[in-house]
PDB file of C-alpha atoms in Angstrom:
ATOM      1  CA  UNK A   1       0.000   0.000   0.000  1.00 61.00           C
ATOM      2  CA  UNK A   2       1.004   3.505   0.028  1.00 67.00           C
ATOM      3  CA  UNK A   3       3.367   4.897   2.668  1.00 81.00           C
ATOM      4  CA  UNK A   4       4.748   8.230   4.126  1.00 90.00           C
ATOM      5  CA  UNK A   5       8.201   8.289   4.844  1.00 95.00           C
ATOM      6  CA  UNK A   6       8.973  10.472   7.773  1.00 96.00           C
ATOM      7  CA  UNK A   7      12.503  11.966   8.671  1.00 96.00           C
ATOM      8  CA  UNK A   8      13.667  12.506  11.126  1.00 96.00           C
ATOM      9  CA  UNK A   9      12.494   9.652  13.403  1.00 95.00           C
ATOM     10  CA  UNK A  10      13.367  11.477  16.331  1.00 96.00           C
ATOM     11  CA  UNK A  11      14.928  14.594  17.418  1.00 96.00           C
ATOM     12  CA  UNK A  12      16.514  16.502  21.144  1.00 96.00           C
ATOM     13  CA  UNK A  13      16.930  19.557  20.886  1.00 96.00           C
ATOM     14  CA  UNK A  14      17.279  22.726  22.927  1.00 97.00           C
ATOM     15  CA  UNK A  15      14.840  25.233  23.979  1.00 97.00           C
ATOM     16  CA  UNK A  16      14.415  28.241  21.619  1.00 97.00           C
ATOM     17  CA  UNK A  17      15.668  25.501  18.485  1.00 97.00           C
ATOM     18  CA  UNK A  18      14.044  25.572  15.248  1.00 97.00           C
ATOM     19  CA  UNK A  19      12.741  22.298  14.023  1.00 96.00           C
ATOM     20  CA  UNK A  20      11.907  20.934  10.742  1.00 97.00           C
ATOM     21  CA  UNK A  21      10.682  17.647   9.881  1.00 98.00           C
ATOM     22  CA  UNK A  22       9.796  16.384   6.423  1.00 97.00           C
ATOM     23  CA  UNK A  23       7.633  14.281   4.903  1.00 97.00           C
ATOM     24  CA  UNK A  24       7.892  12.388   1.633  1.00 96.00           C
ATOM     25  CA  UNK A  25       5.482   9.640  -0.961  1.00 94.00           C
ATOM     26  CA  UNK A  26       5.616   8.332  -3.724  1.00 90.00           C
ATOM     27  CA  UNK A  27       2.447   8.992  -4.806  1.00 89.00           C
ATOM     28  CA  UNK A  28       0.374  12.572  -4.927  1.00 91.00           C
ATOM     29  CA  UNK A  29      -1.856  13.549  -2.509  1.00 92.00           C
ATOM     30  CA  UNK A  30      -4.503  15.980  -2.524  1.00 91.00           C
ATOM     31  CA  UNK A  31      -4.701  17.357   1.101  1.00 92.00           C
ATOM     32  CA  UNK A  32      -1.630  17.126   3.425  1.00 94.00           C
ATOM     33  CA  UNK A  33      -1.982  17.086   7.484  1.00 94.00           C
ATOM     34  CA  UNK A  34       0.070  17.564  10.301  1.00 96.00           C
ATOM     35  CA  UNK A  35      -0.697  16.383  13.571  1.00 96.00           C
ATOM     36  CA  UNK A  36       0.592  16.319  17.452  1.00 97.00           C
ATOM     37  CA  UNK A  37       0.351  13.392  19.453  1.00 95.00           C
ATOM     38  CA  UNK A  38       1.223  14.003  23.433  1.00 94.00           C
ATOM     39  CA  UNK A  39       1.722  11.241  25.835  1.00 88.00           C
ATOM     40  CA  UNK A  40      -1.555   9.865  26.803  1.00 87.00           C
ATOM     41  CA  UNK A  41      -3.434  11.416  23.892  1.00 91.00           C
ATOM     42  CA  UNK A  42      -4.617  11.219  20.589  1.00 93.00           C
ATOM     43  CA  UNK A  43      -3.494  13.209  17.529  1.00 94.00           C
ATOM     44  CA  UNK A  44      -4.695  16.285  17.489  1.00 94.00           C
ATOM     45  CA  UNK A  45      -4.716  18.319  14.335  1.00 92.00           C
ATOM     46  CA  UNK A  46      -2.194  21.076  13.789  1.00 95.00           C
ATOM     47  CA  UNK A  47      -2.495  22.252  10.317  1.00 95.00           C
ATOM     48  CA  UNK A  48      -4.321  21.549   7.423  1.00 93.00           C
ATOM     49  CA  UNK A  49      -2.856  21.875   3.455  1.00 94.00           C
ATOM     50  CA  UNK A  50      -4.886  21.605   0.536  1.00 92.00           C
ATOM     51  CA  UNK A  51      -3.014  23.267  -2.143  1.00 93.00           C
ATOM     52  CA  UNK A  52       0.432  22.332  -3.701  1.00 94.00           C
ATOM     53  CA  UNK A  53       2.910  24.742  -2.945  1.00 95.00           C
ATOM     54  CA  UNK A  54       0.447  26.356   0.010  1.00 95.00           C
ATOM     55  CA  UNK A  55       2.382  28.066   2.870  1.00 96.00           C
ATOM     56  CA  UNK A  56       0.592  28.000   5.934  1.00 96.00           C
ATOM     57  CA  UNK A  57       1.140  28.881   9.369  1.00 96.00           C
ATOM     58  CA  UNK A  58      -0.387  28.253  13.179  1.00 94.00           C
ATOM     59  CA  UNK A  59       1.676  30.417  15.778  1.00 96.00           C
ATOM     60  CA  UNK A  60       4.886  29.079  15.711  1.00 97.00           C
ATOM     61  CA  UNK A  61       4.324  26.486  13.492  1.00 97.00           C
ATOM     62  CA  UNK A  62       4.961  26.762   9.553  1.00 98.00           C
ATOM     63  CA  UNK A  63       3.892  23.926   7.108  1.00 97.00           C
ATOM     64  CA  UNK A  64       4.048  23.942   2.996  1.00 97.00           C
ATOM     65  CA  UNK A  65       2.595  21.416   0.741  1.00 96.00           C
ATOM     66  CA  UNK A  66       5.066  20.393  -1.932  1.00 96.00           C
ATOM     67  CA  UNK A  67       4.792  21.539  -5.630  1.00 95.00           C
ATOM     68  CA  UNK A  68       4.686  18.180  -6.320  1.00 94.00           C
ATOM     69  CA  UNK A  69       2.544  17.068  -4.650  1.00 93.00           C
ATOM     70  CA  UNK A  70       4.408  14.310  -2.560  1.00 94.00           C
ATOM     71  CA  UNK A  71       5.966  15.718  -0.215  1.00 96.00           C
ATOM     72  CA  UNK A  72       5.325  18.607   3.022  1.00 97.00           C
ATOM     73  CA  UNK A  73       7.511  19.771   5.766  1.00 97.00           C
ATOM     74  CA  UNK A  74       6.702  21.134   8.991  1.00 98.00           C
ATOM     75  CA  UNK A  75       8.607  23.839  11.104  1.00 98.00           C
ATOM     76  CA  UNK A  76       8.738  25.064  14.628  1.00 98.00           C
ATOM     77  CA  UNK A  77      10.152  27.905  15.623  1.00 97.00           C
ATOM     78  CA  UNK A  78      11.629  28.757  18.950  1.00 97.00           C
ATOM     79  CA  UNK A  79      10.713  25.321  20.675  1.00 97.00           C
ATOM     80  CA  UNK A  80       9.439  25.233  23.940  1.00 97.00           C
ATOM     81  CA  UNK A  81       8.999  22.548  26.428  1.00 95.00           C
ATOM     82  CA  UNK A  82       5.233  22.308  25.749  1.00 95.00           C
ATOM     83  CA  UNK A  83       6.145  20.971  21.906  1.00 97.00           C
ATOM     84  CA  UNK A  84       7.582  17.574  23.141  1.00 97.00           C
ATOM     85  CA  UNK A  85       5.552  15.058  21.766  1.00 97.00           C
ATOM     86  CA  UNK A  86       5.199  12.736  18.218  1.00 96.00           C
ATOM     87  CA  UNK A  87       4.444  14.673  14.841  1.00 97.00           C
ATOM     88  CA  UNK A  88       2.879  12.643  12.435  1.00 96.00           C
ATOM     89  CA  UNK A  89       2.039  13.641   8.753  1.00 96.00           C
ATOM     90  CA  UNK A  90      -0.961  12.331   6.929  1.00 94.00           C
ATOM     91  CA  UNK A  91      -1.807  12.729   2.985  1.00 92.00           C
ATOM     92  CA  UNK A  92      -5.017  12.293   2.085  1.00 90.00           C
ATOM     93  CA  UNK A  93      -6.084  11.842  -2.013  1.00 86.00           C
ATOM     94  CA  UNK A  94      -8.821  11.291  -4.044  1.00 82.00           C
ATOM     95  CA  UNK A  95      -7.969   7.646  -4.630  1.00 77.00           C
ATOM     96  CA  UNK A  96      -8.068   6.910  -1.044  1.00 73.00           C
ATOM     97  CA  UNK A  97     -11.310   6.922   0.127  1.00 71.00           C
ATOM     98  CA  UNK A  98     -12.164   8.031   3.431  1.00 69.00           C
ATOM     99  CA  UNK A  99      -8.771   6.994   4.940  1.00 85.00           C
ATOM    100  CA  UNK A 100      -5.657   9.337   5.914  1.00 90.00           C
ATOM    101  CA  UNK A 101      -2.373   7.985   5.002  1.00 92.00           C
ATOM    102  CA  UNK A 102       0.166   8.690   8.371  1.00 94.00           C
ATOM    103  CA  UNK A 103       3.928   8.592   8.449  1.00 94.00           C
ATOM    104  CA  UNK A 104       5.803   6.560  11.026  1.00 94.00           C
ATOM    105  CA  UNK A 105       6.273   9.788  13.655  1.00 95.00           C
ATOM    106  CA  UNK A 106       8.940  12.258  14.386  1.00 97.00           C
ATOM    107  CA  UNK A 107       9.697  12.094  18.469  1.00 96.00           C
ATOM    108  CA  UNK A 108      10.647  15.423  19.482  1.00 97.00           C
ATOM    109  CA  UNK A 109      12.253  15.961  23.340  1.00 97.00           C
ATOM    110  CA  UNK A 110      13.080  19.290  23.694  1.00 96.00           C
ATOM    111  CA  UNK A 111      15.645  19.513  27.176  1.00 93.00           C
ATOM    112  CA  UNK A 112      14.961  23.279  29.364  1.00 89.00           C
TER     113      UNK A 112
ATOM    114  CA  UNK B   1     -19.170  19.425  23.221  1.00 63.00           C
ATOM    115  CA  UNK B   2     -17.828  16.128  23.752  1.00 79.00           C
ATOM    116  CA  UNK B   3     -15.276  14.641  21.730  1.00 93.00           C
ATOM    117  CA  UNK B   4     -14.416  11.410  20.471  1.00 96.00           C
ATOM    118  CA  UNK B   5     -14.396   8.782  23.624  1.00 96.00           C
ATOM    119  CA  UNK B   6     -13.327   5.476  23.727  1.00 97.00           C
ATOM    120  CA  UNK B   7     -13.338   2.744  26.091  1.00 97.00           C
ATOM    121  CA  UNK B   8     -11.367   1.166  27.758  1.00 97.00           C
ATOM    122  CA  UNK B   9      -8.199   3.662  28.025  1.00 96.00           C
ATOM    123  CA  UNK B  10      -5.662   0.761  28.575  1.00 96.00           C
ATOM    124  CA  UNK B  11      -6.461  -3.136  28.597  1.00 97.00           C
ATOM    125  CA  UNK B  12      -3.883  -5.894  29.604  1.00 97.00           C
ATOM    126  CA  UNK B  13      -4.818  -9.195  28.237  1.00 97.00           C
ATOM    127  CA  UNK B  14      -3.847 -12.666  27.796  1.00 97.00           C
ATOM    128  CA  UNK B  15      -2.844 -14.029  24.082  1.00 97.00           C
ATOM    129  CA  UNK B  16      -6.089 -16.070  23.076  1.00 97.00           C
ATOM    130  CA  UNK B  17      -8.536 -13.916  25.405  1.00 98.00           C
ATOM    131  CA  UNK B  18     -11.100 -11.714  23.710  1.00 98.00           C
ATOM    132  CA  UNK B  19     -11.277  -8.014  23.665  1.00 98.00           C
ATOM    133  CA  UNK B  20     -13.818  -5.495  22.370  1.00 98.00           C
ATOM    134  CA  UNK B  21     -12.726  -1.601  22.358  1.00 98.00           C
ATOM    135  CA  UNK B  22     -16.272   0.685  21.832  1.00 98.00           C
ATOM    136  CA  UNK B  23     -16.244   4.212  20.025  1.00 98.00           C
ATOM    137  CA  UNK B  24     -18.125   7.159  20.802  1.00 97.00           C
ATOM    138  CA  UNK B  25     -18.116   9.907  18.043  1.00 97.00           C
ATOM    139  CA  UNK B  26     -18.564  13.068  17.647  1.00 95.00           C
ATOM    140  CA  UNK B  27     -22.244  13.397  17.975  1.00 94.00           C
ATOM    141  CA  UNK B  28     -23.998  14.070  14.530  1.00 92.00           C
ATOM    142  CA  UNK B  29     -20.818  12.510  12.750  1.00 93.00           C
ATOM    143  CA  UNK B  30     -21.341   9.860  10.071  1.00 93.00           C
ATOM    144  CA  UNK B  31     -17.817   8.928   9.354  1.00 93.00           C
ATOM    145  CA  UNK B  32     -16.143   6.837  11.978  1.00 95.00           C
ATOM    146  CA  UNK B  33     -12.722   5.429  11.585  1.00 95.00           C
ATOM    147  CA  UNK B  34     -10.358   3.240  13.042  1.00 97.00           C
ATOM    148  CA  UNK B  35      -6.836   3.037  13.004  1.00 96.00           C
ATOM    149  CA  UNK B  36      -3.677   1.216  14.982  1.00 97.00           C
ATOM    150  CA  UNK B  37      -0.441   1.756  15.888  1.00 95.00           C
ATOM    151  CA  UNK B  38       2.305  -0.156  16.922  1.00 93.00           C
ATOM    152  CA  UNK B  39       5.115   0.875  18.486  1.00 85.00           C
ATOM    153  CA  UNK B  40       7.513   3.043  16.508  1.00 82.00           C
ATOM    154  CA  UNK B  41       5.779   2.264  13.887  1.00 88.00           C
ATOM    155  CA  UNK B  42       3.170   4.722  11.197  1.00 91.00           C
ATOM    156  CA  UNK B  43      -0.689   5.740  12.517  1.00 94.00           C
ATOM    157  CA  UNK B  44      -2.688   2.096  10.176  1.00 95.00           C
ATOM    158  CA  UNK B  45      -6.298   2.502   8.935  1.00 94.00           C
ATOM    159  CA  UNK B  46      -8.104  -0.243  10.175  1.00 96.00           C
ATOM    160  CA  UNK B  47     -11.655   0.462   8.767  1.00 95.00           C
ATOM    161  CA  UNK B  48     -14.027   3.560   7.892  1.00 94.00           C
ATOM    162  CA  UNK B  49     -17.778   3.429   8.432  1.00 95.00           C
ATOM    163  CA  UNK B  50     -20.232   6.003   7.246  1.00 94.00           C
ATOM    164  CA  UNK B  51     -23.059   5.821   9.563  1.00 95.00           C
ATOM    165  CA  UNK B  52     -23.572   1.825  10.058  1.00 95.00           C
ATOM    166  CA  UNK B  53     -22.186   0.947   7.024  1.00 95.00           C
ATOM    167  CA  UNK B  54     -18.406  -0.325   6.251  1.00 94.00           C
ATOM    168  CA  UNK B  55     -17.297   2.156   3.773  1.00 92.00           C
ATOM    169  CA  UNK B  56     -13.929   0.898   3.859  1.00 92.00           C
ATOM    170  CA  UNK B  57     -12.314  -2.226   5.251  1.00 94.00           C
ATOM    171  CA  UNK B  58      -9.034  -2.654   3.391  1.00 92.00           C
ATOM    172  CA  UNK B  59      -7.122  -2.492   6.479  1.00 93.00           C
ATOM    173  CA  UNK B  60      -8.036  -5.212   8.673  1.00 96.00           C
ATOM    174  CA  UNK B  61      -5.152  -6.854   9.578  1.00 93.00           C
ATOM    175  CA  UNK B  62      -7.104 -10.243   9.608  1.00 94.00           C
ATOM    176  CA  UNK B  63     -10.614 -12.179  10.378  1.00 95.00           C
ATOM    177  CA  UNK B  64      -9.636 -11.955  13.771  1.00 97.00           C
ATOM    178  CA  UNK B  65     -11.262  -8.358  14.035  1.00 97.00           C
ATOM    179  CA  UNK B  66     -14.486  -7.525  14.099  1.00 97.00           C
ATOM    180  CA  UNK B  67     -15.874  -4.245  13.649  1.00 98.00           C
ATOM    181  CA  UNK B  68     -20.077  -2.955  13.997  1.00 97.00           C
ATOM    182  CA  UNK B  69     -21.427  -0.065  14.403  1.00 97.00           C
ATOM    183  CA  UNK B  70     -24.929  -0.928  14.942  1.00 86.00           C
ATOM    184  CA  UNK B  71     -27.349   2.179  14.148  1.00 89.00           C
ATOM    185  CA  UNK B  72     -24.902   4.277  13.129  1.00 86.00           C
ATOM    186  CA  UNK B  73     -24.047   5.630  16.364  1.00 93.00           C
ATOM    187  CA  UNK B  74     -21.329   4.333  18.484  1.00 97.00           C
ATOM    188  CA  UNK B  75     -18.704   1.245  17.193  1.00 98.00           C
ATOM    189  CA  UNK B  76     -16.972  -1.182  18.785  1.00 98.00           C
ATOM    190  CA  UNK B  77     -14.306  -3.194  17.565  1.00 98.00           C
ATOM    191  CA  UNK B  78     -13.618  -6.877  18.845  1.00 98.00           C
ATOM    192  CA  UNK B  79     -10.542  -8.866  18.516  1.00 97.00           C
ATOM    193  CA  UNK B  80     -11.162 -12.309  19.186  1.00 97.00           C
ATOM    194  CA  UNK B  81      -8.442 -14.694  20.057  1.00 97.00           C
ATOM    195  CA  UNK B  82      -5.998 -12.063  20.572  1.00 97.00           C
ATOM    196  CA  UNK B  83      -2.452 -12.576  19.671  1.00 97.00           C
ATOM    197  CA  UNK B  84       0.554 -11.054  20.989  1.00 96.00           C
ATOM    198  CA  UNK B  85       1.269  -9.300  17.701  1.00 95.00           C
ATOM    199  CA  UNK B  86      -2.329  -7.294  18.161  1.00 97.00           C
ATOM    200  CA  UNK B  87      -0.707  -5.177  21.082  1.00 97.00           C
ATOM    201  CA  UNK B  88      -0.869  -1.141  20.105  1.00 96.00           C
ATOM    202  CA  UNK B  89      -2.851   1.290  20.408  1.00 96.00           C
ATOM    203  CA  UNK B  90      -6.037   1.683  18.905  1.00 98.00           C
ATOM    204  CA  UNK B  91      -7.543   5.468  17.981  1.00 97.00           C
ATOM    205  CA  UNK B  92     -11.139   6.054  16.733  1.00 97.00           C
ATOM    206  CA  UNK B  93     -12.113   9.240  14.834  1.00 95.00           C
ATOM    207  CA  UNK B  94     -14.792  11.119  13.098  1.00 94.00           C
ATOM    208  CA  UNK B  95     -15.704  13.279  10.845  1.00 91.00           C
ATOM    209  CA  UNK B  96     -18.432  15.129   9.369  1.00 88.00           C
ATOM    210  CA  UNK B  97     -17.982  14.206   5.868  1.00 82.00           C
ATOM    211  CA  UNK B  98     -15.093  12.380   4.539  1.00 75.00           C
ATOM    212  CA  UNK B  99     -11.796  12.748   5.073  1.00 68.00           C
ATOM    213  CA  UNK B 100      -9.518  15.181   2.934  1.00 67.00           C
ATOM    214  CA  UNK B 101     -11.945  18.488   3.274  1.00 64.00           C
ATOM    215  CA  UNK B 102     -12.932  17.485   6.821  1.00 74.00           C
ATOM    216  CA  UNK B 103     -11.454  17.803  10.035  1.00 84.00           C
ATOM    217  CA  UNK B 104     -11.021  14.334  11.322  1.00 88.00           C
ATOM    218  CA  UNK B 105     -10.967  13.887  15.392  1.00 92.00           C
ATOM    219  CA  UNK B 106      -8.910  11.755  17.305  1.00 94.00           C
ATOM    220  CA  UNK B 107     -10.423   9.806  20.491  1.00 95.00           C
ATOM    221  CA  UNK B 108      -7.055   8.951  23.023  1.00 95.00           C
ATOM    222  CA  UNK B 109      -6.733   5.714  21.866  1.00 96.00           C
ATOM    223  CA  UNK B 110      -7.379   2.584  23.604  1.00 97.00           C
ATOM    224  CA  UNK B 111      -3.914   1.096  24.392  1.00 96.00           C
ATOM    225  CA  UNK B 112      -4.099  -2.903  24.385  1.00 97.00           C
ATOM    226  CA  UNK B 113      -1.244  -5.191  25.579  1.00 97.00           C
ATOM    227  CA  UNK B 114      -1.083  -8.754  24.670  1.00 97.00           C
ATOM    228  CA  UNK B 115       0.910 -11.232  26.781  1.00 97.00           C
TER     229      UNK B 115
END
């Protein structure tokens, strides 16, 4: 079936960092998401992308959705303690149905 | 408004035992999904209802899992013997309409442990 490949798997970093974490697929999608996971939880959507080569932000956090349509990234700026948790991408197209399409989760630890 | 609730939060059970996880949407939702993870490993789609019917369930790992949601209200999903392999945790969501110009919702997952 289709997969996202994540990168990286994990990351520590320290507080005030950037982060950026990257998603890639071999086949187009038609919506990209990004979503935060926190201990305990379930993912809870961060930003939305249904546009190829859309730029969008949400406070701190800065997504785009490829120009080709298979891949995204996802930035944070100035990381706090409050953004430790799992990212996960999910693609979403036309050929899929109802059902998202997640990558394996980036791990981010960010140390005081 | 409540969210997405599921039930139980965290089950230990025995390899060959039987376990059903139940659903709660979003009320007024008609798509309900589920999906798995195990450790380390990507966010699976299990199966996607709209209201009580299976509108999608390609990703059933086997015929070991059952999944109704009888009057298209809550679901629950049974896995019956469970194996050790099984162990992950299990999210639910909804949605208004389908995915890709909806907002899906994530329940906290039921975690399940297999030994």
């Amino acid at each position: 079936g289709q997969q996202l490949n994540q990168s990286p798997q994990s990351m520590f970093i320290q507080e005030g960092e950037d982060v950026s974490m990257n998603c890639t697929s071999s086949s187009i999608f038609n919506t990209w998401l990004w979503y935060k996971q926190e201990p305990g939880e379930g993912p809870v959507l961060l930003i939305a992308l249904y546009k190829a080569g859309e730029l969008t932000s949400n406070g701190r956090l800065t997504a785009q959705f490829g120009i080709t349509r298979k891949d995204s990234f996802l930035n944070i700026s100035a990381s706090i303690p409050s953004d430790v948790g799992i990212y996960f991408c999910a693609g979403w197209g036309y050929n899929q149905g109802g059902k998202l399409i997640f990558g394996q989760g980036t791990e981010l630890s960010v140390k005081p | 408004e409540a969210g997405v609730t599921q039930f139980p939060s965290h089950s230990v059970i025995e390899k060959g035992q039987t376990v059903t996880l139940r659903c709660d949407p979003i009320s007024g939702h008609d798509n309900l999904y589920w999906y798995r993870r195990v450790m380390g490993k990507e966010i699976k789609f299990l199966l996607h209802f709209v209201k009580e019917s299976k509108q999608d369930e390609s990703g059933m790992p086997n015929n070991r899992f059952l999944a109704e949601r009888t009057g298209g209200t809550y679901s629950t999903l049974k896995v019956q013997p469970a194996e050790l392999e099984d162990s992950g945790v299990y999210f639910c969501a909804s949605s208004q309409g389908a995915a890709g110009g909806n907002t899906i919702y994530f329940g906290e997952g039921s975690w399940l442990t297999v030994v």
